Coordinates of C-alpha atoms in Angstrom, one line a residue:
M839 CA 102.3 105.5 66.9
S840 CA 101.7 109.3 66.6
N841 CA 100.0 111.3 69.3
H842 CA 97.0 111.6 66.9
T843 CA 96.2 107.9 67.1
H844 CA 93.5 107.0 69.5
L845 CA 92.9 103.7 71.3
F846 CA 89.5 102.4 72.1
I847 CA 89.4 99.5 74.5
R848 CA 85.9 97.9 74.2
Q849 CA 84.0 95.7 76.7
A850 CA 86.7 95.2 79.3
T851 CA 86.2 94.5 83.0
I852 CA 87.8 97.7 84.2
L853 CA 89.3 98.1 87.7
L854 CA 88.2 101.5 88.8
P855 CA 90.2 103.7 91.4
T856 CA 87.4 102.8 93.9
G857 CA 88.4 99.2 93.7
E858 CA 85.1 98.3 92.0
F859 CA 84.8 96.8 88.5
L860 CA 83.0 98.3 85.5
L861 CA 82.2 96.4 82.4
G862 CA 82.8 99.1 79.9
D863 CA 85.2 101.0 77.6
V864 CA 88.2 103.2 77.8
K865 CA 89.1 105.9 75.4
V866 CA 92.8 106.9 75.0
Q867 CA 94.0 109.9 73.1
G868 CA 97.7 110.1 72.5
S869 CA 99.3 108.9 75.7
Q870 CA 96.4 109.7 78.1
I871 CA 93.1 108.2 79.2
V872 CA 90.3 110.6 78.3
E873 CA 87.2 108.7 79.1
V874 CA 86.1 105.6 81.1
G875 CA 82.5 104.4 81.0
A876 CA 79.9 102.0 79.8
N877 CA 78.9 102.0 76.1
L878 CA 81.1 104.8 75.0
S879 CA 80.9 105.9 71.4
V880 CA 83.9 105.8 69.1
D881 CA 85.1 109.1 67.7
S882 CA 84.0 110.1 64.2
D883 CA 87.5 110.1 62.9
S884 CA 87.7 106.4 63.8
A885 CA 90.1 105.7 60.9
E886 CA 92.7 106.9 63.4
T887 CA 91.3 104.8 66.2
I888 CA 92.7 101.4 67.0
E889 CA 90.1 99.2 68.6
I890 CA 90.9 96.5 71.1
N891 CA 88.2 93.9 71.8
A892 CA 88.6 93.2 75.5
Q893 CA 85.7 90.9 76.0
G894 CA 86.4 88.4 78.7
L895 CA 89.5 90.3 79.8
T896 CA 90.3 92.4 82.9
L897 CA 91.9 95.9 82.5
L898 CA 94.3 96.9 85.2
P899 CA 96.8 99.8 85.6
G900 CA 100.2 98.7 84.3
V901 CA 102.6 97.3 86.9
I902 CA 105.3 99.6 88.3
D903 CA 108.1 97.3 89.5
P904 CA 110.1 99.4 92.0
Q905 CA 113.2 97.2 92.3
V906 CA 115.0 95.6 89.4
H907 CA 118.6 94.9 88.4
F908 CA 118.7 95.0 84.6
R909 CA 122.5 94.6 84.4
E910 CA 123.3 97.3 81.8
P911 CA 126.0 98.6 81.5
G912 CA 128.7 96.1 82.1
L913 CA 126.9 92.8 82.7
E914 CA 124.9 92.5 79.5
H915 CA 125.6 88.8 79.3
K916 CA 123.0 88.3 82.0
E917 CA 120.4 90.9 80.8
D918 CA 120.2 94.3 79.1
L919 CA 117.7 97.1 79.0
F920 CA 116.2 95.9 75.8
T921 CA 115.7 92.2 76.8
A922 CA 114.5 93.2 80.3
S923 CA 112.0 95.7 79.0
C924 CA 110.7 93.0 76.5
A925 CA 110.2 90.7 79.5
C926 CA 108.5 93.6 81.4
A927 CA 106.0 94.2 78.5
K928 CA 105.2 90.5 78.4
G929 CA 104.6 90.5 82.1
G930 CA 102.3 93.5 82.2
V931 CA 105.1 95.7 83.7
T932 CA 104.9 99.2 82.2
S933 CA 107.4 101.0 84.4
F934 CA 110.5 100.0 86.4
L935 CA 113.0 101.5 88.9
E936 CA 116.5 100.1 88.4
M937 CA 119.3 99.6 90.8
P938 CA 122.9 101.1 90.8
N939 CA 125.0 97.9 91.0
T940 CA 125.9 98.0 87.3
R941 CA 129.5 98.5 85.8
P942 CA 130.3 101.3 86.2
L943 CA 128.3 101.8 89.4
T944 CA 125.5 104.4 89.1
T945 CA 127.0 106.7 91.7
N946 CA 127.3 110.1 89.9
Q947 CA 125.5 112.2 87.3
A948 CA 127.6 110.9 84.4
A949 CA 126.7 107.3 85.1
L950 CA 123.0 108.2 85.6
T951 CA 122.8 110.2 82.4
D952 CA 124.4 107.3 80.5
K953 CA 121.7 105.0 81.8
L954 CA 118.9 107.4 80.9
Q955 CA 120.4 107.7 77.4
R956 CA 120.6 103.9 76.9
A957 CA 117.1 103.5 78.2
S958 CA 115.6 106.1 75.9
Q959 CA 117.1 104.2 72.9
K960 CA 116.3 100.6 74.1
C961 CA 113.4 100.4 76.6
L962 CA 109.9 99.4 75.5
V963 CA 108.5 100.5 78.9
N964 CA 109.0 103.5 81.2
Y965 CA 112.1 103.7 83.4
G966 CA 113.7 105.4 86.4
F967 CA 117.0 104.8 88.2
F968 CA 118.4 104.8 91.7
I969 CA 121.6 106.5 92.6
G970 CA 123.9 104.3 94.7
A971 CA 125.5 105.6 98.0
T972 CA 129.2 104.8 98.6
G973 CA 129.9 106.7 101.7
E974 CA 132.2 108.9 99.5
N975 CA 129.6 110.5 97.2
L976 CA 127.4 112.6 99.5
E977 CA 127.5 115.6 97.2
D978 CA 126.3 113.5 94.2
L979 CA 123.5 112.0 96.4
L980 CA 122.2 115.5 96.9
T981 CA 122.5 116.8 93.3
V982 CA 122.0 114.1 90.7
N983 CA 118.7 114.2 88.7
P984 CA 116.3 112.7 87.8
T985 CA 116.4 109.9 90.3
C986 CA 113.8 108.0 92.2
G987 CA 116.0 107.8 95.3
I988 CA 119.2 106.8 97.0
K989 CA 120.0 103.1 97.3
I990 CA 122.1 101.9 100.2
F991 CA 123.4 98.3 100.4
M992 CA 123.8 97.8 104.2
G993 CA 124.9 94.2 103.4
S994 CA 125.2 91.5 100.7
M995 CA 127.6 93.7 98.7
K996 CA 131.3 94.0 98.1
G997 CA 133.2 97.1 97.0
P998 CA 132.2 100.8 97.2
L999 CA 128.4 100.2 97.4
L1000 CA 128.7 98.5 100.7
V1001 CA 127.8 101.1 103.4
D1002 CA 127.4 99.1 106.6
E1003 CA 128.8 101.2 109.4
E1004 CA 126.5 103.6 111.3
T1005 CA 129.1 106.3 111.1
A1006 CA 129.0 106.1 107.3
L1007 CA 125.3 105.8 107.1
E1008 CA 124.4 108.7 109.4
P1009 CA 125.6 111.6 107.1
I1010 CA 123.5 110.2 104.3
F1011 CA 120.4 110.2 106.4
A1012 CA 121.3 113.6 107.9
Q1013 CA 121.5 115.6 104.6
G1014 CA 118.9 116.2 102.0
D1015 CA 115.3 114.9 101.7
R1016 CA 115.5 112.4 99.0
L1017 CA 114.0 108.9 99.5
I1018 CA 116.5 106.4 100.9
A1019 CA 115.9 102.7 100.0
V1020 CA 117.9 100.2 101.9
H1021 CA 119.0 96.6 101.4
A1022 CA 118.8 95.8 105.1
E1023 CA 121.2 93.0 106.1
D1024 CA 123.9 93.2 108.8
Q1025 CA 127.2 92.6 106.9
A1026 CA 129.3 92.0 110.1
R1027 CA 126.9 89.2 111.2
I1028 CA 126.9 87.7 107.7
N1029 CA 130.8 87.7 107.6
Q1030 CA 130.9 86.0 111.0
R1031 CA 128.4 83.3 110.1
R1032 CA 130.1 82.7 106.8
Q1033 CA 133.2 81.6 108.8
E1034 CA 131.0 79.5 111.1
F1035 CA 129.5 77.6 108.2
A1036 CA 132.5 77.6 105.9
G1037 CA 132.9 74.5 103.7
I1038 CA 129.2 73.7 103.4
S1039 CA 128.1 73.5 99.8
D1040 CA 124.4 72.8 100.3
P1041 CA 122.8 76.1 99.1
A1042 CA 120.2 75.8 101.9
I1043 CA 122.9 77.0 104.3
H1044 CA 122.5 80.4 102.6
S1045 CA 119.3 81.1 104.6
Q1046 CA 121.2 80.3 107.9
I1047 CA 124.3 82.4 107.1
Q1048 CA 122.2 85.4 106.1
D1049 CA 119.7 84.7 108.9
N1050 CA 116.6 86.5 110.2
Q1051 CA 118.6 88.3 112.8
A1052 CA 121.0 89.8 110.2
A1053 CA 118.0 91.3 108.4
L1054 CA 116.3 92.5 111.6
S1055 CA 119.3 94.3 113.1
A1056 CA 119.9 96.2 109.8
T1057 CA 116.2 97.2 109.5
K1058 CA 116.3 98.4 113.1
L1059 CA 119.4 100.6 112.4
A1060 CA 117.9 102.1 109.3
C1061 CA 114.6 102.9 111.1
K1062 CA 116.6 104.4 114.0
L1063 CA 118.4 106.8 111.6
S1064 CA 115.2 107.5 109.7
K1065 CA 113.4 108.5 112.9
K1066 CA 116.3 110.6 114.1
Y1067 CA 116.2 112.8 111.0
Q1068 CA 112.5 112.1 110.0
R1069 CA 114.0 111.0 106.7
R1070 CA 111.9 109.2 104.1
L1071 CA 113.0 105.6 104.2
H1072 CA 112.0 102.6 102.1
I1073 CA 112.9 99.0 103.2
L1074 CA 113.5 96.9 100.1
H1075 CA 112.5 93.2 99.9
L1076 CA 111.4 92.6 103.5
S1077 CA 111.9 88.9 104.1
T1078 CA 111.3 88.0 107.8
G1079 CA 108.4 87.8 110.2
E1080 CA 110.5 89.5 112.8
E1081 CA 111.0 92.6 110.6
A1082 CA 107.3 92.7 109.8
E1083 CA 106.3 92.5 113.5
Y1084 CA 108.9 95.2 114.4
L1085 CA 107.5 97.5 111.7
R1086 CA 104.0 96.9 112.9
Q1087 CA 105.0 98.5 116.2
E1088 CA 107.6 101.0 115.1
K1089 CA 106.8 102.3 111.6
P1090 CA 106.1 106.0 111.3
A1091 CA 104.2 107.5 108.2
W1092 CA 107.4 108.3 106.3
I1093 CA 108.7 104.7 106.3
T1094 CA 107.5 102.2 103.7
A1095 CA 108.4 98.6 103.0
E1096 CA 108.0 96.1 100.1
V1097 CA 108.0 92.4 99.7
T1098 CA 108.8 90.2 96.7
P1099 CA 106.6 87.4 95.3
Q1100 CA 109.5 85.0 96.1
H1101 CA 109.4 85.8 99.8
L1102 CA 105.6 85.4 99.8
L1103 CA 105.4 82.2 97.8
L1104 CA 108.8 80.4 98.1
N1105 CA 110.5 79.2 101.3
T1106 CA 113.5 77.2 102.3
S1107 CA 111.9 74.0 100.9
A1108 CA 112.7 75.4 97.4
Y1109 CA 116.5 74.6 97.8
E1110 CA 115.7 70.9 97.6
K1111 CA 113.7 71.3 94.4
I1112 CA 115.6 73.9 92.5
G1113 CA 119.0 74.2 94.2
T1114 CA 120.9 77.4 93.7
K1115 CA 118.0 78.8 91.6
A1116 CA 116.4 79.4 95.0
Q1117 CA 119.4 81.5 96.2
M1118 CA 118.8 85.2 96.6
N1119 CA 119.6 88.1 99.0
P1120 CA 118.0 88.4 101.4
P1121 CA 117.4 84.6 101.4
L1122 CA 114.2 82.6 101.3
R1123 CA 112.8 82.0 104.8
S1124 CA 110.5 79.6 106.6
P1125 CA 106.8 78.9 105.8
Q1126 CA 106.0 80.8 109.0
D1127 CA 107.8 83.9 107.6
N1128 CA 105.7 83.5 104.4
Q1129 CA 102.5 83.7 106.5
I1130 CA 103.6 86.7 108.6
L1131 CA 104.6 88.6 105.5
W1132 CA 101.3 87.9 103.9
Q1133 CA 99.5 89.2 107.0
A1134 CA 101.7 92.3 107.1
L1135 CA 100.9 93.0 103.4
Q1136 CA 97.2 92.5 104.0
D1137 CA 97.3 94.9 107.0
G1138 CA 99.2 97.6 105.2
V1139 CA 102.4 97.2 107.3
I1140 CA 104.1 96.3 104.0
D1141 CA 103.1 98.9 101.4
F1142 CA 103.8 97.3 98.0
I1143 CA 105.4 94.6 95.9
A1144 CA 108.7 94.5 93.9
T1145 CA 110.4 91.6 92.1
D1146 CA 114.1 92.4 92.8
H1147 CA 114.5 90.9 89.2
A1148 CA 118.2 89.9 89.4
P1149 CA 119.1 87.5 86.6
H1150 CA 122.2 85.3 86.3
T1151 CA 123.0 82.8 83.6
L1152 CA 122.3 79.2 84.1
E1153 CA 126.1 78.6 83.9
E1154 CA 126.6 81.0 86.7
K1155 CA 123.9 79.5 88.8
A1156 CA 125.3 76.0 88.2
Q1157 CA 128.4 76.8 90.2
T1158 CA 128.6 75.1 93.6
Y1159 CA 127.5 77.2 96.6
P1160 CA 129.0 79.6 97.8
N1161 CA 130.4 80.4 94.3
S1162 CA 126.9 80.5 92.8
P1163 CA 125.5 84.1 92.6
S1164 CA 122.4 85.2 94.5
G1165 CA 119.4 86.5 92.5
M1166 CA 116.5 85.4 90.3
P1167 CA 114.4 86.9 87.5
G1168 CA 110.9 88.0 88.2
V1169 CA 109.3 90.7 85.9
E1170 CA 107.6 88.2 83.6
T1171 CA 105.8 86.2 86.3
S1172 CA 105.1 88.6 89.1
L1173 CA 101.6 89.8 88.0
A1174 CA 100.4 86.4 87.1
L1175 CA 101.7 85.0 90.4
M1176 CA 99.9 87.5 92.4
L1177 CA 96.7 87.4 90.4
T1178 CA 96.7 83.6 90.8
Q1179 CA 96.9 84.2 94.6
A1180 CA 93.9 86.5 94.2
E1181 CA 91.9 83.9 92.3
Q1182 CA 92.7 81.4 95.0
G1183 CA 91.2 83.8 97.6
R1184 CA 94.4 84.9 99.3
C1185 CA 93.8 88.5 98.4
T1186 CA 91.7 90.6 96.0
I1187 CA 92.5 91.7 92.4
A1188 CA 92.1 95.3 93.6
Q1189 CA 94.7 94.7 96.4
V1190 CA 97.1 93.2 93.9
S1191 CA 96.8 96.2 91.6
N1192 CA 97.3 98.6 94.6
W1193 CA 100.4 96.7 95.7
M1194 CA 101.9 96.5 92.3
S1195 CA 100.9 99.9 90.8
T1196 CA 98.9 102.5 92.7
A1197 CA 100.8 102.4 96.0
V1198 CA 104.2 102.4 94.1
A1199 CA 103.2 105.5 92.2
K1200 CA 102.0 107.2 95.4
H1201 CA 105.1 106.5 97.5
Y1202 CA 107.6 107.3 94.8
K1203 CA 105.6 110.4 93.8
I1204 CA 105.2 109.3 90.2
P1205 CA 102.5 111.5 88.7
N1206 CA 99.6 110.3 86.6
K1207 CA 100.3 106.6 87.0
G1208 CA 98.6 103.7 88.8
A1209 CA 94.9 104.3 88.1
I1210 CA 92.5 103.9 85.2
A1211 CA 90.9 107.4 85.2
P1212 CA 90.7 110.4 82.8
G1213 CA 94.0 112.4 82.9
Y1214 CA 96.1 109.4 83.8
D1215 CA 98.7 107.9 81.5
A1216 CA 97.5 105.0 79.4
D1217 CA 99.9 102.5 80.9
L1218 CA 97.5 99.6 81.0
V1219 CA 97.4 95.8 80.9
L1220 CA 94.6 93.5 79.8
V1221 CA 94.8 90.2 81.7
D1222 CA 93.0 86.8 81.2
L1223 CA 91.7 85.5 84.5
N1224 CA 89.9 82.6 82.9
T1225 CA 92.9 80.7 81.5
Y1226 CA 95.7 78.9 83.4
R1227 CA 99.1 78.4 81.7
P1228 CA 102.3 77.0 83.2
V1229 CA 105.6 79.0 83.4
L1230 CA 107.8 77.6 80.7
A1231 CA 111.5 78.4 80.4
E1232 CA 111.4 78.4 76.6
Q1233 CA 108.8 81.1 76.5
L1234 CA 110.6 83.5 78.8
L1235 CA 112.0 86.7 77.2
T1236 CA 114.5 87.5 80.0
K1237 CA 118.0 86.8 78.6
C1238 CA 118.8 84.4 81.4
G1239 CA 116.1 82.1 80.2
W1240 CA 114.9 80.5 83.5
S1241 CA 112.5 81.2 86.4
P1242 CA 112.3 79.8 90.0
F1243 CA 108.6 79.4 89.2
E1244 CA 109.0 77.0 86.2
G1245 CA 106.1 74.6 86.0
W1246 CA 103.8 76.7 88.2
N1247 CA 100.3 76.9 86.7
L1248 CA 99.2 80.5 86.7
T1249 CA 96.3 82.7 85.6
G1250 CA 96.2 86.4 85.0
W1251 CA 98.8 86.4 82.2
A1252 CA 99.1 89.7 80.3
V1253 CA 97.2 89.5 76.9
V1254 CA 97.8 93.1 75.8
T1255 CA 100.2 95.6 77.4
M1256 CA 100.0 99.3 76.6
V1257 CA 102.7 101.9 77.4
G1258 CA 101.8 105.6 76.9
G1259 CA 98.8 104.7 74.8
Q1260 CA 100.9 102.4 72.5
V1261 CA 100.4 98.7 72.3
V1262 CA 103.8 97.2 73.2
Y1263 CA 102.7 93.5 73.6
D1264 CA 99.7 91.9 72.0
R1265 CA 98.8 88.2 72.4
G1266 CA 102.4 87.0 72.2
Q1267 CA 103.7 89.6 69.8
L1268 CA 106.0 92.4 70.9
N1269 CA 106.1 95.8 69.2
T1270 CA 109.8 96.6 69.6
E1271 CA 109.4 100.0 68.0
V1272 CA 107.6 101.4 71.1
R1273 CA 109.8 103.4 73.5
G1274 CA 108.9 104.2 77.1
Q1275 CA 109.6 107.5 78.8
A1276 CA 111.8 108.6 81.7
L1277 CA 109.6 108.6 84.9
R1278 CA 109.1 111.8 86.9
F1279 CA 109.2 111.8 90.7
D1280 CA 107.4 114.9 91.7
A1281 CA 103.7 114.2 92.4
Q1282 CA 102.1 116.1 95.2
T1283 CA 101.4 113.7 98.0
D1284 CA 98.3 114.2 100.1

């Protein structure tokens, strides 16, 4: 679609930046929203205007998923940038931030440039990439561009990306001002407990090996270093009540945290139902942890939501624990899962949109994203809150072809997804000609 084409979204229930809803229209010119209001008139050159009848549908800012593993390069048998971005479009996800544990690892400019090049050719949605810390690449961490931040695996990782000693972590926190995002698990404790529970093949043991204490001690260490250097820190996939309560007391303005739908909606009872499909890092926790995380999200202790989309093939997942890999897909179901919770009264639609879009754009300093207002990018999703449909494996676009939420009956599924003013998904049909843009990370924060 050329920049001369206009979109006219008619009669949508529009979520405004105030959190209120307006039954009205949105006018898009090129890639930007130019007008939002009731009963707008279509431009006279309407031959170039594509009209979308949004009656009965709710218009939200597109989801920005700030933690995904899309497996390219090197692990394309599980997922690739094209299949993953198709899954994003179907799920109402219009932008993503992707992690460095690909092959080769994304730890220098050459690897980052390669990923950006691949994404520009393959991605139907917008993209950004983390640079991975190794303890040996301090110079790269300061200079590579463009990146949304530095990813540190404090645990649950083998090889160069595992940076678990305070002496190796401190120089990374001490230099530069780039956002640091941590996978906070204490590797020494995990190693010790792995020996204690060796020989047990029930995947439920995973939540005991990588227990709440392993998560809490790593989060405390990351916060300690962040406070020492007043360094911008983001705690990825917070999973325990203990961490949430610690942050409630100890979190300064420059530290943020996220939670996944899995850690809100699944718990250790899932192992009995879906076995190793429930295995992820950090692991699923107790129902009590679910409740405390929900409360922390409601109260603003947790700032936003990410999926940690980390697909593995069914063959890989079918291996006996501990040989089965940790991780599950999530981009296709996250918005519908959360909107279903809103419809059940657990939160509001405006909160869901803030957690999954507005707050992410704010904290990662992504300009012109996360709101439906003139001057903002037309990354938008129309959802249907009147219809419930189950999650069916055969309908998933992720290459791995399964979901831990199979059979869940959800509402709020994406009907039309727009990226930069172009319709990329429309009632089951993908437009695979659309290409997203590389995200920028430079917005002024207030």
